[in-house]
Short mmCIF file of C-alpha atoms and ligand atoms in Angstrom, two decimals:
data_model
loop_
_atom_site.label_atom_id
_atom_site.label_comp_id
_atom_site.label_asym_id
_atom_site.label_seq_id
_atom_site.Cartn_x
_atom_site.Cartn_y
_atom_site.Cartn_z
CA MET M 1 52.65 29.46 52.30
CA LYS M 2 51.90 31.44 55.51
CA GLU M 3 53.05 34.70 53.97
CA HIS M 4 50.14 34.51 51.49
CA LEU M 5 47.71 34.27 54.28
CA GLU M 6 48.79 37.36 56.12
CA HIS M 7 45.47 39.19 55.70
CA LYS M 8 43.88 39.74 59.13
CA VAL M 9 40.76 37.95 58.00
CA PHE M 10 42.54 34.58 57.67
CA GLN M 11 43.67 34.97 61.27
CA LEU M 12 40.10 35.57 62.32
CA ILE M 13 38.77 32.61 60.48
CA SER M 14 41.55 30.51 61.94
CA GLU M 15 40.50 31.43 65.48
CA ILE M 16 36.84 30.73 64.83
CA ALA M 17 37.66 27.38 63.21
CA ASP M 18 39.70 26.30 66.24
CA ASP M 19 37.15 27.62 68.72
CA SER M 20 34.38 25.61 67.02
CA GLU M 21 36.68 22.62 66.43
CA GLN M 22 36.07 22.51 62.69
CA GLU M 23 38.53 21.95 59.87
CA CYS M 24 38.66 24.85 57.59
CA TYR M 25 40.45 25.49 54.25
CA VAL M 26 40.89 28.15 51.58
CA ILE M 27 40.34 26.34 48.34
CA GLY M 28 40.12 26.68 44.57
CA GLY M 29 40.75 29.76 42.43
CA TYR M 30 42.23 31.87 45.29
CA VAL M 31 44.94 29.24 46.08
CA ARG M 32 45.67 28.72 42.42
CA ASP M 33 46.06 32.42 41.88
CA ILE M 34 48.48 32.74 44.79
CA PHE M 35 50.89 30.42 42.92
CA LEU M 36 50.23 32.20 39.60
CA LYS M 37 50.88 35.55 41.38
CA ARG M 38 47.50 36.82 40.15
CA PRO M 39 46.04 38.72 43.14
CA SER M 40 42.35 38.14 43.57
CA LYS M 41 39.57 39.34 45.87
CA ASP M 42 37.32 36.24 45.77
CA ILE M 43 38.12 33.81 48.56
CA ASP M 44 36.42 30.42 48.77
CA VAL M 45 36.48 28.77 52.22
CA VAL M 46 35.41 25.16 52.80
CA VAL M 47 34.42 24.15 56.27
CA VAL M 48 34.12 20.47 57.25
CA GLY M 49 30.83 21.34 59.00
CA SER M 50 28.64 24.35 58.51
CA GLY M 51 29.81 27.11 56.18
CA ILE M 52 26.88 29.30 57.15
CA GLU M 53 27.70 29.17 60.90
CA MET M 54 31.29 30.00 60.26
CA ALA M 55 30.28 33.02 58.11
CA GLU M 56 27.93 34.28 60.83
CA LYS M 57 30.67 34.10 63.45
CA LEU M 58 33.10 35.94 61.19
CA ALA M 59 30.56 38.63 60.40
CA ASN M 60 29.92 39.05 64.17
CA LYS M 61 33.64 39.56 64.82
CA LEU M 62 34.01 42.04 61.97
CA GLU M 63 30.92 43.90 63.16
CA LYS M 64 30.17 46.89 60.97
CA LYS M 65 33.08 46.25 58.66
CA ALA M 66 31.30 43.35 56.93
CA VAL M 67 28.07 42.55 55.09
CA LEU M 68 26.73 39.05 55.56
CA SER M 69 24.48 37.32 52.99
CA ILE M 70 23.09 33.80 53.53
CA PHE M 71 21.87 31.54 50.75
CA LYS M 72 20.11 28.82 52.68
CA ASN M 73 19.06 26.80 49.62
CA PHE M 74 22.68 26.45 48.56
CA GLY M 75 24.11 25.97 52.06
CA THR M 76 26.48 28.87 51.44
CA ALA M 77 27.11 32.30 52.90
CA GLN M 78 29.17 35.37 51.85
CA VAL M 79 31.03 37.87 53.93
CA LYS M 80 31.83 40.98 52.06
CA THR M 81 34.30 43.51 53.42
CA LYS M 82 35.66 46.60 51.72
CA ASP M 83 38.41 44.74 49.91
CA LEU M 84 37.42 41.05 49.98
CA GLU M 85 34.53 38.76 49.16
CA ILE M 86 34.68 35.50 51.16
CA GLU M 87 32.38 32.64 50.26
CA PHE M 88 31.74 29.96 52.88
CA VAL M 89 30.50 26.44 52.08
CA GLY M 90 30.39 23.15 54.01
CA ALA M 91 32.47 20.39 52.49
CA ARG M 92 30.24 18.35 50.19
CA ARG M 93 29.97 15.26 48.11
CA GLU M 94 28.08 15.67 44.80
CA SER M 95 26.31 13.14 42.63
CA TYR M 96 24.87 14.07 39.21
CA GLN M 97 21.87 12.97 37.14
CA ARG M 98 22.08 12.68 33.40
CA ASP M 99 19.82 15.64 32.37
CA SER M 100 21.01 18.36 34.70
CA ARG M 101 24.16 20.02 35.93
CA LYS M 102 22.55 20.47 39.33
CA PRO M 103 23.89 17.75 41.54
CA ILE M 104 22.48 15.96 44.60
CA VAL M 105 24.45 17.30 47.49
CA GLU M 106 25.45 15.56 50.76
CA ASP M 107 27.77 16.59 53.57
CA GLY M 108 31.31 15.27 52.93
CA THR M 109 34.90 15.45 53.74
CA LEU M 110 37.58 17.75 52.36
CA GLU M 111 38.52 14.86 50.00
CA ASP M 112 34.99 14.67 48.76
CA ASP M 113 35.04 18.33 48.14
CA GLN M 114 38.27 18.24 46.27
CA ASN M 115 36.92 15.40 44.12
CA ARG M 116 34.05 17.62 42.83
CA ARG M 117 36.40 20.29 41.56
CA ASP M 118 36.82 20.73 37.86
CA PHE M 119 40.64 20.76 37.41
CA THR M 120 43.64 19.73 39.51
CA ILE M 121 44.88 23.34 39.56
CA ASN M 122 41.48 24.35 41.01
CA ALA M 123 41.47 21.75 43.66
CA LEU M 124 44.34 22.97 45.84
CA ALA M 125 43.49 23.72 49.52
CA LEU M 126 45.34 25.59 52.28
CA CYS M 127 44.56 24.70 55.87
CA LEU M 128 43.53 27.57 58.14
CA ASN M 129 43.38 25.73 61.45
CA LYS M 130 46.20 26.96 63.75
CA GLU M 131 48.20 23.70 64.11
CA ARG M 132 48.38 23.29 60.29
CA PHE M 133 48.05 26.91 59.21
CA GLY M 134 49.25 27.23 55.58
CA GLU M 135 49.56 23.54 54.95
CA LEU M 136 48.86 22.68 51.29
CA ILE M 137 46.56 19.73 50.51
CA ASP M 138 47.18 18.76 46.94
CA PRO M 139 45.89 15.21 46.30
CA PHE M 140 45.98 15.39 42.45
CA GLY M 141 49.32 16.99 41.75
CA GLY M 142 47.79 20.36 41.03
CA LEU M 143 50.94 22.23 41.99
CA ASN M 144 52.96 20.20 39.49
CA ASP M 145 50.36 20.89 36.78
CA LEU M 146 50.55 24.62 37.61
CA LYS M 147 54.34 24.42 37.07
CA ASN M 148 53.94 22.47 33.80
CA LYS M 149 51.09 24.63 32.68
CA VAL M 150 48.68 21.69 32.36
CA ILE M 151 44.92 21.64 32.59
CA ARG M 152 43.76 18.20 33.77
CA THR M 153 40.63 16.90 35.59
CA PRO M 154 41.19 15.28 39.00
CA LEU M 155 39.06 12.23 38.19
CA ASN M 156 38.14 10.45 35.00
CA PRO M 157 37.50 13.35 32.58
CA ASP M 158 34.56 11.66 30.91
CA ILE M 159 32.79 11.68 34.19
CA THR M 160 33.86 15.15 35.20
CA PHE M 161 32.67 16.61 31.91
CA SER M 162 29.53 14.60 31.57
CA ASP M 163 28.51 15.53 35.13
CA ASP M 164 28.84 19.28 34.41
CA PRO M 165 29.55 20.08 30.74
CA LEU M 166 30.23 23.71 31.57
CA ARG M 167 33.60 22.44 32.69
CA MET M 168 34.56 21.86 29.07
CA MET M 169 34.16 25.52 28.40
CA ARG M 170 35.99 26.39 31.62
CA GLY M 171 38.93 24.12 30.69
CA ILE M 172 39.35 25.76 27.32
CA ARG M 173 38.85 29.20 28.87
CA PHE M 174 41.66 28.51 31.46
CA ALA M 175 43.95 27.28 28.67
CA SER M 176 43.32 30.54 26.78
CA GLN M 177 43.43 32.79 29.76
CA LEU M 178 46.54 31.32 31.37
CA GLY M 179 48.34 30.09 28.24
CA PHE M 180 48.10 26.47 29.58
CA PHE M 181 47.85 23.17 27.67
CA LEU M 182 44.93 20.80 27.93
CA GLU M 183 46.31 17.41 28.87
CA THR M 184 45.56 14.94 25.98
CA ASN M 185 43.18 12.69 27.76
CA THR M 186 41.30 15.67 29.12
CA PHE M 187 41.16 17.24 25.67
CA GLU M 188 39.91 14.04 24.05
CA ALA M 189 37.16 13.68 26.67
CA ILE M 190 35.95 17.19 25.67
CA ALA M 191 35.69 16.05 22.09
CA ARG M 192 33.89 12.85 23.19
CA ASN M 193 31.39 14.70 25.47
CA LYS M 194 30.82 17.81 23.34
CA GLU M 195 27.15 17.12 22.79
CA ARG M 196 26.57 17.44 26.48
CA ILE M 197 27.04 21.19 26.12
CA GLY M 198 23.40 21.14 25.11
CA ILE M 199 22.28 21.16 28.78
CA ILE M 200 24.16 24.33 29.56
CA SER M 201 22.39 27.73 29.38
CA LYS M 202 23.45 30.26 26.71
CA GLU M 203 24.28 32.77 29.48
CA ARG M 204 26.77 30.41 31.16
CA ILE M 205 28.34 29.65 27.75
CA ASN M 206 28.62 33.39 27.00
CA ASP M 207 30.37 34.08 30.32
CA GLU M 208 33.07 31.64 29.32
CA LEU M 209 33.12 32.76 25.69
CA ASN M 210 33.63 36.38 26.85
CA LYS M 211 36.46 35.25 29.11
CA ILE M 212 38.11 33.52 26.13
CA ILE M 213 37.69 36.64 24.03
CA MET M 214 39.16 38.75 26.82
CA SER M 215 42.23 36.48 27.15
CA PRO M 216 45.63 37.68 25.97
CA LYS M 217 45.61 35.58 22.85
CA PRO M 218 42.01 34.60 22.23
CA SER M 219 42.86 32.47 19.14
CA THR M 220 44.17 29.87 21.57
CA GLY M 221 40.69 29.32 22.96
CA PHE M 222 38.87 29.42 19.64
CA ILE M 223 41.26 26.87 18.08
CA LEU M 224 40.61 24.56 21.00
CA LEU M 225 36.85 25.15 20.69
CA ASP M 226 37.07 24.29 16.99
CA LYS M 227 39.30 21.26 17.33
CA SER M 228 37.11 19.77 20.09
CA GLY M 229 33.95 20.22 17.97
CA LEU M 230 32.36 22.53 20.55
CA LEU M 231 32.54 25.55 18.28
CA GLU M 232 30.28 23.89 15.67
CA LEU M 233 27.67 23.38 18.39
CA ILE M 234 27.79 26.83 20.02
CA PHE M 235 28.83 29.09 17.14
CA PRO M 236 28.36 27.49 13.73
CA GLU M 237 28.67 30.80 11.86
CA LEU M 238 32.36 30.98 12.84
CA VAL M 239 33.06 27.41 11.63
CA ALA M 240 31.49 28.34 8.31
CA LEU M 241 34.41 30.68 7.78
CA LYS M 242 36.77 27.73 7.60
CA GLY M 243 38.30 26.28 4.61
CA ILE M 244 39.79 27.20 1.24
CA GLU M 245 38.01 26.58 -2.01
CA THR M 246 39.91 26.41 -5.28
CA LYS M 247 38.65 26.99 -8.79
CA GLU M 248 40.75 27.04 -11.89
CA GLY M 249 43.82 26.84 -9.68
CA ILE M 250 42.80 29.92 -7.69
CA GLY M 251 42.14 29.70 -3.98
CA HIS M 252 41.09 32.34 -1.40
CA LYS M 253 42.41 32.79 2.13
CA ASP M 254 40.97 30.80 5.02
CA ASN M 255 38.68 33.28 6.60
CA PHE M 256 38.53 31.46 9.99
CA TYR M 257 42.19 31.74 10.60
CA HIS M 258 42.31 35.21 9.16
CA THR M 259 39.50 36.22 11.64
CA LEU M 260 41.44 34.77 14.55
CA LEU M 261 44.59 36.70 13.49
CA VAL M 262 42.53 39.92 13.38
CA LEU M 263 41.09 39.13 16.80
CA ASP M 264 44.58 38.57 18.27
CA ASN M 265 45.80 41.76 16.60
CA VAL M 266 42.98 43.83 18.07
CA SER M 267 43.38 42.23 21.44
CA ARG M 268 46.96 43.49 21.67
CA GLN M 269 45.59 47.01 21.30
CA THR M 270 42.34 47.03 23.39
CA ASP M 271 40.43 45.58 26.33
CA ASN M 272 37.13 46.70 24.86
CA LEU M 273 35.10 43.44 24.76
CA TRP M 274 32.80 44.65 22.01
CA LEU M 275 35.57 45.81 19.82
CA ARG M 276 37.04 42.28 20.17
CA TRP M 277 33.60 40.86 19.32
CA SER M 278 33.58 43.13 16.29
CA ALA M 279 36.85 41.61 15.19
CA LEU M 280 35.49 38.16 15.62
CA LEU M 281 32.46 38.99 13.48
CA HIS M 282 33.93 41.35 10.97
CA ASP M 283 33.98 38.84 8.08
CA ILE M 284 31.03 36.78 9.22
CA GLY M 285 29.13 37.65 5.99
CA LYS M 286 31.86 36.20 3.76
CA PRO M 287 30.55 32.59 3.37
CA ARG M 288 27.17 33.97 2.15
CA SER M 289 28.67 36.51 -0.29
CA LYS M 290 31.39 34.38 -1.75
CA ARG M 291 31.35 34.15 -5.54
CA TYR M 292 33.80 32.96 -8.17
CA ASP M 293 34.17 35.32 -11.11
CA LYS M 294 36.15 34.32 -14.21
CA LYS M 295 37.86 37.64 -14.46
CA LEU M 296 38.18 38.79 -10.81
CA GLY M 297 38.57 35.32 -9.16
CA TRP M 298 37.06 34.97 -5.67
CA THR M 299 35.03 37.95 -4.47
CA PHE M 300 33.13 38.71 -1.33
CA HIS M 301 31.12 41.70 -2.50
CA ASN M 302 28.90 43.29 0.19
CA HIS M 303 30.21 40.90 2.92
CA ASP M 304 30.26 43.91 5.17
CA PHE M 305 26.55 44.62 4.66
CA VAL M 306 25.58 40.87 4.69
CA GLY M 307 27.59 40.45 7.89
CA MET M 308 25.98 43.40 9.60
CA LYS M 309 22.59 41.86 8.74
CA MET M 310 23.50 38.57 10.31
CA ILE M 311 24.36 40.06 13.68
CA HIS M 312 20.90 40.54 14.94
CA GLU M 313 20.07 36.86 14.45
CA ILE M 314 23.38 35.68 15.90
CA PHE M 315 22.84 37.88 19.07
CA ARG M 316 19.33 36.73 19.47
CA LYS M 317 20.09 33.09 19.09
CA MET M 318 23.17 33.24 21.44
CA LYS M 319 21.29 35.45 23.94
CA LEU M 320 23.94 38.14 23.69
CA PRO M 321 22.80 41.68 24.77
CA MET M 322 20.57 43.15 22.10
CA ASN M 323 21.15 46.77 23.10
CA GLU M 324 23.67 49.50 22.21
CA LYS M 325 26.45 46.86 22.39
CA MET M 326 24.90 44.99 19.49
CA LYS M 327 24.37 48.24 17.59
CA TYR M 328 28.07 49.02 18.08
CA VAL M 329 29.13 45.66 16.67
CA GLN M 330 26.77 46.13 13.68
CA LYS M 331 28.23 49.48 13.00
CA MET M 332 31.83 48.21 13.15
CA VAL M 333 31.11 45.25 10.88
CA LEU M 334 29.22 47.46 8.34
CA LEU M 335 31.94 50.10 8.24
CA HIS M 336 35.04 47.84 8.42
CA MET M 337 35.80 48.15 4.70
CA ARG M 338 35.40 51.91 4.42
CA PRO M 339 38.85 53.07 5.56
CA ILE M 340 40.46 50.40 3.40
CA ILE M 341 38.51 51.42 0.26
CA LEU M 342 39.21 55.06 1.16
CA SER M 343 42.91 54.44 1.40
CA GLU M 344 43.01 52.62 -1.95
CA GLU M 345 41.65 55.60 -3.76
CA GLU M 346 42.56 59.21 -3.61
CA VAL M 347 41.60 60.39 -0.14
CA THR M 348 39.05 63.12 -0.77
CA ASP M 349 37.78 65.45 1.89
CA SER M 350 34.21 64.49 1.07
CA ALA M 351 34.84 60.75 1.59
CA VAL M 352 36.61 61.48 4.85
CA ARG M 353 33.75 63.60 6.09
CA ARG M 354 31.25 60.90 5.28
CA LEU M 355 33.29 58.33 7.16
CA LEU M 356 33.58 60.59 10.17
CA PHE M 357 29.78 61.26 10.01
CA ASP M 358 28.98 57.50 9.83
CA ALA M 359 31.46 56.40 12.46
CA GLY M 360 30.99 59.29 14.88
CA ASN M 361 32.73 58.85 18.20
CA ASP M 362 33.67 55.23 17.28
CA ILE M 363 36.02 56.34 14.55
CA GLU M 364 39.18 55.43 16.56
CA ASP M 365 37.80 51.95 17.28
CA LEU M 366 37.07 51.51 13.69
CA MET M 367 40.55 52.55 12.56
CA MET M 368 41.98 50.12 15.16
CA LEU M 369 39.84 47.33 13.75
CA CYS M 370 40.93 48.12 10.15
CA GLU M 371 44.57 48.20 11.02
CA ALA M 372 44.20 44.85 12.74
CA ASP M 373 42.59 43.56 9.59
CA ILE M 374 45.83 43.79 7.69
CA THR M 375 47.03 40.26 7.82
CA SER M 376 48.77 39.98 4.44
CA LYS M 377 52.04 38.07 4.44
CA ASN M 378 53.38 40.26 1.68
CA PRO M 379 55.50 42.94 3.47
CA GLU M 380 55.27 45.31 0.47
CA LYS M 381 51.46 45.24 0.73
CA VAL M 382 51.47 45.68 4.45
CA LYS M 383 53.69 48.69 4.15
CA ARG M 384 51.49 50.27 1.50
CA TYR M 385 48.26 49.72 3.60
CA LYS M 386 49.87 51.02 6.77
CA ASN M 387 51.10 54.05 4.97
CA ASN M 388 47.74 54.67 3.42
CA PHE M 389 46.08 54.40 6.78
CA LYS M 390 48.46 57.02 8.10
CA ILE M 391 47.23 59.34 5.39
CA VAL M 392 43.62 58.55 6.24
CA ARG M 393 44.26 59.22 9.94
CA ASN M 394 45.86 62.58 9.21
CA LYS M 395 43.14 63.59 7.00
CA LEU M 396 40.54 62.50 9.52
CA GLN M 397 42.15 64.74 12.14
CA GLU M 398 42.50 67.65 9.77
CA ILE M 399 38.83 67.47 8.69
CA GLU M 400 37.59 66.93 12.22
CA GLU M 401 39.44 70.06 13.47
CA LYS M 402 38.09 72.05 10.55
CA ASP M 403 34.53 70.86 10.27
CA ARG M 404 33.58 69.12 13.54
CA ILE M 405 31.66 66.36 11.74
CA ARG M 406 32.12 63.63 14.38
CA ASN M 407 29.10 64.73 16.44
CA PHE M 408 27.39 66.30 13.55
CA GLN M 409 24.05 67.83 14.25
CA PRO M 410 22.42 69.47 11.22
CA PRO M 411 22.61 73.27 11.79
CA VAL M 412 19.03 73.60 10.47
CA LYS M 413 16.56 71.30 12.28
CA GLY M 414 13.40 69.73 10.95
CA GLU M 415 11.18 72.00 13.01
CA GLU M 416 12.71 75.02 11.48
CA ILE M 417 12.02 73.69 7.98
CA MET M 418 8.48 72.96 8.90
CA GLN M 419 7.88 76.37 10.42
CA THR M 420 9.50 78.31 7.62
CA PHE M 421 7.48 76.70 4.91
CA ASN M 422 4.41 75.90 7.01
CA LEU M 423 4.76 72.24 6.41
CA PRO M 424 3.47 69.22 8.33
CA ALA M 425 6.02 66.52 9.25
CA SER M 426 6.41 64.84 5.90
CA SER M 427 8.91 63.20 3.61
CA ILE M 428 9.68 66.49 1.90
CA VAL M 429 11.05 67.89 5.20
CA GLY M 430 13.37 64.84 5.37
CA GLU M 431 14.44 65.39 1.82
CA ILE M 432 15.41 69.00 2.51
CA LYS M 433 17.21 67.96 5.65
CA MET M 434 19.17 65.29 3.76
CA LYS M 435 20.15 67.73 1.04
CA ILE M 436 21.58 70.11 3.57
CA LYS M 437 23.48 67.28 5.25
CA ASP M 438 24.89 66.13 1.95
CA ALA M 439 25.93 69.60 0.99
CA ILE M 440 27.90 69.88 4.24
CA LEU M 441 29.50 66.45 3.99
CA ASP M 442 30.39 67.10 0.38
CA GLY M 443 31.94 70.47 1.23
CA VAL M 444 29.43 72.47 -0.90
CA ILE M 445 28.65 74.68 2.19
CA PRO M 446 30.40 74.97 5.57
CA ASN M 447 28.99 73.38 8.68
CA GLU M 448 27.34 76.66 9.85
CA TYR M 449 23.84 77.92 10.48
CA GLU M 450 23.75 80.93 8.12
CA ALA M 451 25.05 78.89 5.19
CA ALA M 452 22.69 76.02 5.93
CA ARG M 453 19.72 78.35 6.20
CA GLU M 454 20.54 79.94 2.84
CA TYR M 455 20.99 76.55 1.28
CA MET M 456 17.63 75.42 2.66
CA MET M 457 15.93 78.35 0.93
CA LYS M 458 17.63 77.42 -2.34
CA VAL M 459 16.66 73.77 -2.10
CA ALA M 460 13.14 74.63 -1.16
CA ALA M 461 12.81 76.97 -4.16
CA GLU M 462 13.93 74.18 -6.44
CA LEU M 463 11.24 72.01 -4.98
CA GLY M 464 8.64 74.67 -5.65
CA LEU M 465 8.30 75.79 -1.98
CA THR M 466 8.04 79.38 -0.80
CA PRO M 467 7.77 80.74 2.67
CA PRO M 468 4.10 81.81 3.50
CA GLU M 469 4.97 85.52 3.97
CA GLN M 470 6.23 85.68 0.33
CA ARG M 471 3.14 84.08 -1.14
P1 LIG X 1 37.50 32.73 37.86
O1 LIG X 1 37.24 33.34 39.15
O2 LIG X 1 38.70 33.30 37.10
O3 LIG X 1 36.35 32.60 36.99
P2 LIG X 1 37.76 30.35 39.32
O4 LIG X 1 38.45 29.00 39.06
O5 LIG X 1 38.13 31.07 40.57
O6 LIG X 1 38.03 31.21 38.02
P3 LIG X 1 35.06 30.36 40.20
O7 LIG X 1 33.81 30.35 39.47
O8 LIG X 1 35.39 31.58 41.01
O9 LIG X 1 36.26 30.08 39.23
O10 LIG X 1 35.06 29.08 41.12
C1 LIG X 1 35.94 28.90 42.25
C2 LIG X 1 36.29 27.50 42.41
O11 LIG X 1 35.11 26.66 42.42
C3 LIG X 1 37.16 26.89 41.27
O12 LIG X 1 38.45 27.23 41.35
C4 LIG X 1 36.71 25.48 41.32
O13 LIG X 1 37.48 24.86 42.33
C5 LIG X 1 35.35 25.47 41.73
N1 LIG X 1 34.44 25.41 40.57
C6 LIG X 1 33.85 26.43 39.95
N2 LIG X 1 32.99 26.08 38.95
C7 LIG X 1 33.09 24.69 38.93
C8 LIG X 1 32.49 23.67 38.15
N3 LIG X 1 31.66 24.01 37.19
N4 LIG X 1 32.88 22.40 38.43
C9 LIG X 1 33.68 22.13 39.36
N5 LIG X 1 34.24 22.96 40.15
C10 LIG X 1 34.02 24.31 39.97
MG1 LIG X 2 37.13 32.87 41.32
#
């Protein structure tokens, strides 16, 4: 193991530990990630004694190369260098009360400290004292679990999860992130303790949810969330997508599993968290817009619009950011049918200009989402859709080069309309502006000032307006 502790900082900590005659270990995520060959910058160090004192001594040795922060209330301290963040804590024993995930903390041994860890793979410790430098302390068979890709709690999972229910989310997140399996007993304990998630803050839940969404194959995490019953509690709108209803022998697809397929598809193409969220939410309006029509079968008319409308409430309730990120997701959900409809009809310049205008700089993201949305099992259909999208993409490029619609600014501004006709700010100004915009998007006039000015005069005349100097 020594070769993984080559960084000079481990040598320094080792010397300090021996000088002050205290046991000292690297523990948790950093050790796990050594074995997983995932380099990380966050190092957790446990001292059987005072973590804060150890951090102070290290910061002294490093002088100007380090920044020390002390969190007295938590009994922890952090030393930050240009490439590492080292967290020091005294070994502790924790005991929990029923209504809080904040434990009562006492000084303890290394063993106590390993007992309070969430999973066996997160409880591995490497000794830093000189005599035992690099020795692995693995009381729960964490190394074996790493090899077998197993997530398992070190103690009785019912106690581990009930003590701190966030661990249920963490367990599913690790399974999704690492492609590991939740050991049966551990998984069943999550299902049994799911209601305990109620004491966890929305922000903490979102941190884990986002990590699941950012994992290589996010469906893994969502299927586990669903099967354990957690999803129903933290995100009921997704569960509402589940199931297939049949009438007169006609069924529709299961929109939950379809959504997860789309999410996985998008995730192969992008690390954009909010595009992945858009994939997760793209069909969220379907349960509310589902109808059965004798002629058409199952329809989900306007589910794009209904879905877009639901997002504000979902973001508010879940305490997701209600800023431009939410606006972006709303836009993606609202527009996600447009390229498909477009590709099913004849692709006209006018329709493409409107799509470019509405999507703006997010047009590539939208196209990516729409392509990921093709989950049909009929290869003929898939081929046709993909081919149509190619036509749409070509046309988008052609029109953008020609007309520059993407960051469209109307060539005649509202102020100019007001000045020319001596108008106050009013709805008629808006109407003229909109007519000019429509004329450009429909290709009636080019996207240029002269043409737009001329068109403004024409529209105004039709509305009975004349410039003052001609009156
Ligand atoms: P990541 O950094 O990818 O989020 P991690 O396992 O390193 O994963 P941290 O939050 O950095 O997670 O925590 C470091 C270590 O602290 C963990 O490996 C684990 O041993 C312990 N730990 C963190 N959160 C908990 C918890 N809720 N319950 C028990 N132990 C925890
Ligand atoms: Mg970490």
